[in-house]
Coordinates of C-alpha atoms in Angstrom, one line a residue:
M648 CA 16.8 5.1 -21.2
S649 CA 13.6 5.7 -19.2
F650 CA 13.5 5.2 -15.5
S651 CA 11.2 2.2 -15.9
D652 CA 14.0 0.5 -17.8
A653 CA 16.8 1.4 -15.4
P654 CA 19.1 -1.3 -14.2
I655 CA 18.4 -2.7 -10.7
S656 CA 20.9 -4.3 -8.3
F657 CA 21.2 -5.4 -4.7
P658 CA 24.8 -4.6 -3.9
G659 CA 24.6 -5.7 -0.3
L660 CA 23.4 -9.2 -1.4
F661 CA 24.6 -9.9 -4.9
G662 CA 27.6 -7.5 -5.5
D663 CA 27.8 -6.0 -8.9
W664 CA 25.1 -8.2 -10.5
Q665 CA 22.4 -6.1 -12.2
F666 CA 18.9 -6.8 -13.4
T667 CA 18.3 -5.1 -16.7
V668 CA 15.0 -6.6 -18.2
P669 CA 12.8 -3.8 -19.5
S670 CA 9.4 -3.2 -18.0
K671 CA 7.7 -3.8 -21.3
A672 CA 7.5 -7.4 -22.4
L673 CA 6.1 -6.9 -25.9
N674 CA 6.0 -3.6 -27.9
I675 CA 2.5 -4.1 -29.3
G676 CA 0.0 -1.3 -29.3
N677 CA 0.4 0.6 -26.1
G678 CA 2.7 -2.2 -25.0
I679 CA 2.2 -5.4 -23.0
Y680 CA 4.0 -4.9 -19.7
W681 CA 5.5 -7.4 -17.3
Y682 CA 3.4 -5.7 -14.6
G683 CA 0.2 -6.8 -16.3
I684 CA 1.5 -10.3 -17.0
I685 CA 2.5 -10.7 -13.3
I686 CA -0.8 -9.3 -12.0
A687 CA -2.7 -11.7 -14.3
A688 CA -0.6 -14.7 -13.1
G689 CA -1.3 -13.7 -9.5
M690 CA -5.0 -13.6 -10.1
L691 CA -5.1 -16.9 -11.9
L692 CA -3.1 -18.7 -9.2
G693 CA -5.3 -17.1 -6.5
L694 CA -8.4 -18.2 -8.3
Y695 CA -7.2 -21.8 -8.7
F696 CA -6.3 -21.9 -5.0
C697 CA -9.7 -20.5 -3.9
M698 CA -11.6 -23.0 -6.2
K699 CA -9.9 -25.9 -4.5
Q700 CA -10.7 -24.5 -1.0
A701 CA -14.3 -23.7 -1.9
P702 CA -15.9 -26.9 -0.4
K703 CA -14.4 -26.1 3.0
Y704 CA -16.6 -23.0 3.1
G705 CA -19.8 -24.5 1.8
L706 CA -19.2 -23.2 -1.7
S707 CA -18.8 -24.7 -5.2
E708 CA -16.0 -24.0 -7.7
D709 CA -18.6 -22.3 -9.9
N710 CA -19.5 -19.9 -7.1
I711 CA -15.8 -18.8 -7.0
I712 CA -15.4 -18.5 -10.8
D713 CA -18.7 -16.6 -11.3
T714 CA -17.7 -14.2 -8.4
V715 CA -14.3 -13.6 -9.9
L716 CA -15.7 -12.9 -13.4
W717 CA -17.6 -10.0 -11.9
V718 CA -15.1 -8.9 -9.4
I719 CA -12.0 -8.5 -11.6
P720 CA -13.3 -5.8 -14.0
F721 CA -15.0 -3.8 -11.2
S722 CA -11.9 -4.1 -9.1
I723 CA -9.8 -2.6 -11.9
I724 CA -12.3 0.3 -12.3
G725 CA -12.3 0.8 -8.5
A726 CA -8.5 0.8 -8.3
R727 CA -8.3 3.4 -11.0
I728 CA -11.1 5.7 -9.5
Y729 CA -9.3 5.5 -6.1
Y730 CA -6.0 6.6 -7.7
V731 CA -7.5 9.4 -9.7
L732 CA -9.4 10.8 -6.8
F733 CA -6.4 11.1 -4.6
Y734 CA -4.0 12.2 -7.4
L735 CA -6.5 14.4 -9.1
D736 CA -4.0 17.2 -9.8
L737 CA -2.2 14.9 -12.2
F738 CA -5.3 14.8 -14.4
R739 CA -5.9 18.6 -14.7
N740 CA -5.3 20.8 -17.7
S741 CA -3.4 24.0 -17.4
D742 CA -6.6 25.9 -16.7
G743 CA -7.5 23.7 -13.8
S744 CA -10.2 21.6 -15.6
I745 CA -10.2 17.8 -15.6
N746 CA -8.6 16.1 -18.5
W747 CA -11.2 13.3 -18.7
S748 CA -9.4 11.4 -21.4
S749 CA -6.4 10.9 -19.2
T750 CA -8.4 9.5 -16.3
Y751 CA -9.0 6.1 -18.0
R752 CA -5.5 5.6 -19.5
I753 CA -4.5 2.9 -17.1
W754 CA -1.7 1.8 -19.5
D755 CA 0.1 5.0 -18.4
G756 CA 0.1 3.6 -14.8
G757 CA -2.0 4.4 -11.7
L758 CA -3.9 1.7 -9.9
A759 CA -4.4 1.7 -6.1
I760 CA -4.8 -1.7 -4.4
Y761 CA -7.2 -0.4 -1.7
G762 CA -9.6 0.9 -4.4
G763 CA -9.6 -2.5 -6.0
V764 CA -10.2 -4.3 -2.8
I765 CA -13.1 -2.1 -1.8
A766 CA -14.8 -2.4 -5.2
G767 CA -14.1 -6.1 -5.2
F768 CA -15.8 -6.6 -1.9
L769 CA -18.8 -4.5 -2.8
T770 CA -19.2 -6.5 -6.1
A771 CA -18.9 -9.8 -4.2
Y772 CA -21.5 -8.7 -1.7
L773 CA -24.0 -8.0 -4.4
F774 CA -23.2 -11.2 -6.2
S775 CA -23.6 -13.3 -3.0
R776 CA -27.0 -11.7 -2.3
R777 CA -28.2 -12.5 -5.8
R778 CA -27.0 -16.1 -5.6
K779 CA -28.2 -16.5 -1.9
I780 CA -24.9 -17.7 -0.5
S781 CA -23.1 -16.4 2.5
F782 CA -21.1 -13.3 1.7
W783 CA -18.8 -13.8 4.7
A784 CA -18.1 -17.4 3.8
L785 CA -17.3 -16.3 0.2
A786 CA -15.0 -13.6 1.6
D787 CA -13.3 -16.0 3.9
C788 CA -12.4 -18.2 1.0
C789 CA -11.4 -15.4 -1.4
V790 CA -9.1 -13.5 1.0
Q791 CA -6.7 -16.4 0.6
G792 CA -6.6 -15.6 -3.1
L793 CA -6.0 -11.9 -2.3
F794 CA -2.9 -12.8 -0.3
I795 CA -1.6 -14.8 -3.2
G796 CA -2.5 -12.2 -5.8
Q797 CA -0.9 -9.4 -3.8
A798 CA 2.3 -11.4 -3.0
I799 CA 2.9 -12.1 -6.7
G800 CA 1.5 -8.8 -8.0
R801 CA 4.0 -6.7 -6.0
W802 CA 6.7 -8.1 -8.3
G803 CA 5.0 -6.2 -11.1
N804 CA 6.1 -3.1 -9.2
F805 CA 9.6 -4.4 -9.2
M806 CA 9.5 -4.8 -13.0
N807 CA 8.1 -1.2 -13.3
R808 CA 10.8 0.2 -10.9
E809 CA 8.1 1.7 -8.7
A810 CA 6.6 1.5 -5.2
F811 CA 10.1 1.6 -3.6
G812 CA 11.0 3.3 -0.3
A813 CA 13.2 6.0 1.0
A814 CA 17.0 5.9 1.0
T815 CA 18.7 3.3 3.1
E816 CA 22.1 1.6 3.6
L817 CA 20.6 -1.7 4.8
P818 CA 22.3 -4.9 3.4
W819 CA 19.2 -5.8 1.4
R820 CA 18.9 -2.3 -0.2
M821 CA 17.8 -2.0 -3.8
R822 CA 20.0 0.1 -6.1
L823 CA 18.2 2.0 -8.9
W824 CA 20.5 3.4 -11.6
T825 CA 19.2 6.7 -13.0
S826 CA 22.1 7.1 -15.5
A827 CA 25.4 5.4 -16.3
T828 CA 27.1 7.0 -13.3
T829 CA 24.3 7.9 -10.8
Y830 CA 22.1 5.7 -8.6
M831 CA 20.1 5.7 -5.4
D832 CA 19.9 3.0 -2.7
V833 CA 16.3 2.5 -1.4
H834 CA 14.1 0.2 0.6
P835 CA 12.7 -2.6 -1.6
T836 CA 9.2 -2.0 -0.2
F837 CA 7.6 -4.2 -3.0
L838 CA 9.6 -7.1 -1.5
Y839 CA 8.5 -6.3 2.1
E840 CA 4.9 -6.3 1.1
S841 CA 5.2 -9.5 -1.0
L842 CA 6.9 -11.4 1.9
W843 CA 4.3 -9.9 4.4
N844 CA 1.5 -11.4 2.3
V845 CA 3.2 -14.8 2.0
I846 CA 3.5 -15.0 5.8
G847 CA -0.2 -13.8 6.1
L848 CA -1.3 -16.6 3.7
L849 CA 0.6 -19.3 5.7
L850 CA -0.9 -18.1 9.0
L851 CA -4.4 -17.9 7.5
Y852 CA -4.2 -21.3 5.9
F853 CA -2.5 -23.3 8.6
V854 CA -3.8 -21.6 11.7
V855 CA -6.7 -19.2 11.4
S856 CA -8.9 -21.1 8.9
R857 CA -8.5 -24.4 10.7
A858 CA -10.0 -23.0 13.9
R859 CA -12.6 -20.7 12.3
R860 CA -15.5 -20.1 14.6
F861 CA -17.6 -17.7 12.5
D862 CA -18.0 -16.7 8.9
G863 CA -15.9 -13.6 8.4
E864 CA -13.1 -14.6 10.7
N865 CA -10.6 -15.1 7.9
T866 CA -11.7 -11.8 6.4
C867 CA -11.0 -10.0 9.7
F868 CA -7.6 -11.6 9.9
Y869 CA -6.8 -10.5 6.4
F870 CA -7.6 -6.9 7.0
I871 CA -5.8 -6.8 10.3
W872 CA -2.7 -8.5 9.0
Y873 CA -2.6 -6.6 5.7
G874 CA -3.5 -3.3 7.5
L875 CA -0.7 -3.6 10.0
G876 CA 1.9 -4.4 7.3
R877 CA 0.7 -1.7 4.9
F878 CA 0.7 0.9 7.7
W879 CA 4.4 0.1 8.4
I880 CA 5.4 -0.2 4.8
E881 CA 3.6 2.9 3.6
G882 CA 5.6 4.9 6.0
L883 CA 8.8 3.9 4.1
R884 CA 7.5 4.8 0.7
T885 CA 8.1 8.0 -1.2
D886 CA 5.1 7.8 -3.7
S887 CA 2.2 7.7 -1.2
L888 CA -1.3 9.0 -2.0
Y889 CA -2.2 11.7 0.5
L890 CA -5.6 12.5 2.0
F891 CA -6.0 15.8 0.1
H892 CA -4.1 18.5 2.0
W893 CA -5.1 17.4 5.5
T894 CA -2.3 17.2 8.1
L895 CA -1.9 15.6 11.5
F896 CA 0.8 16.8 13.9
G897 CA 2.2 18.8 11.1
Q898 CA 2.5 15.8 8.7
R899 CA 0.4 15.1 5.7
I900 CA -1.9 12.1 6.2
R901 CA -1.2 9.2 3.9
V902 CA -4.4 7.6 2.6
S903 CA -3.2 4.0 2.9
Q904 CA -2.1 4.5 6.5
A905 CA -5.3 6.1 7.6
L906 CA -7.4 3.4 5.9
S907 CA -5.2 0.7 7.3
L908 CA -5.6 2.0 10.8
V909 CA -9.4 2.1 10.4
M910 CA -9.5 -1.4 9.0
V911 CA -7.4 -2.8 11.9
L912 CA -9.6 -1.2 14.6
V913 CA -12.9 -2.2 13.0
C914 CA -11.9 -5.8 12.4
A915 CA -10.4 -6.1 15.9
G916 CA -13.7 -4.8 17.3
I917 CA -15.6 -7.5 15.2
L918 CA -13.3 -10.2 16.6
V919 CA -13.9 -9.1 20.2
Y920 CA -17.7 -8.9 19.6
Q921 CA -17.8 -12.4 18.0
F922 CA -15.6 -14.1 20.6
K923 CA -16.6 -12.3 23.8
V924 CA -20.2 -11.2 23.2
K925 CA -21.7 -13.8 20.8
K926 CA -19.4 -16.6 22.0
A927 CA -19.0 -17.9 18.4
D928 CA -18.1 -21.6 18.5
G929 CA -18.3 -22.6 14.8
S930 CA -21.7 -24.2 15.0
N931 CA -23.3 -21.6 12.7
L932 CA -20.7 -21.7 10.0
F933 CA -22.3 -21.6 6.5
V934 CA -20.5 -24.8 5.5
K935 CA -22.1 -26.6 8.4
R936 CA -25.6 -25.3 7.6
M937 CA -25.1 -26.4 4.0
Q938 CA -24.1 -29.9 5.2
Q939 CA -27.1 -30.1 7.4
T940 CA -29.4 -29.0 4.5
T941 CA -27.8 -31.6 2.2
E942 CA -28.2 -34.4 4.7
A943 CA -31.8 -33.5 5.3
E944 CA -32.6 -33.5 1.6
E945 CA -30.9 -36.8 1.1
A946 CA -32.8 -38.3 4.0
A947 CA -36.1 -37.0 2.6
A948 CA -35.3 -38.4 -0.8
E949 CA -34.7 -42.0 0.5
P950 CA -37.5 -44.4 -0.4
T951 CA -39.6 -45.6 2.5
A952 CA -39.3 -49.3 3.0
P953 CA -42.6 -51.2 2.4
D954 CA -44.3 -52.8 5.4
E955 CA -43.4 -56.5 5.7
K956 CA -46.2 -58.9 5.0
K957 CA -47.4 -60.8 8.0

């Protein structure tokens, strides 16, 4: 039995009941894994939600679909590059050279969400410039889909028996069986992050987006909320990517925590600038500018009434 197929239980919640579904859904080629199926489901649901929200941001459903068609492949590439860069020693031969053929074998595992997000935003920026639409309005719409995709996608980690935390005795602890007689009780950090993203989506949809005062506000909220949650959750995990061999106060620096902290500070600064300096009031939102343009075009297209005969 491989570790990825080990039974899982939550003894503090469900007693002796065990989850035993293997991580591989179909044994075809290199295998079709539940992880990939769940990630794809999260992407599709996030895409559908964003398409329905698009008009609120001055966008069309086609804008969202076209963006996603470009973003998804580049996000996967970015997530893999990010992982390889910070786990480079795993891809070296015995003589220290890089085993290039192993760097692209994503079916063996190894994708980092931050790499995917960074690549996705860069791709969306270039796409928005080409289509002459507001990048920040596009981002504000799409971060809702990111929350959905990440909330669902973390359950792929559950199916892979990965991304769990350190040992704990909390009532909601997750028990991973490593043999018929041995196990370890750990933090279900995949669940923490999934729930954190669900709460973030609800706050974004019902509170932040309804009082949006500038394009980019939703995006700032996303990075602040996700960054705070990831900073906390990453500290519980045992499989973190580290910032090379750098240390701070005698501890190795976790890449995700460092990036999360930078994101939170930068986005908090943007919010302060927009609200306190620019006094953003929503009057310059892309959706309002598009509405004004449409109304002007419709007015110009109306036929002029002929002068009445005297």
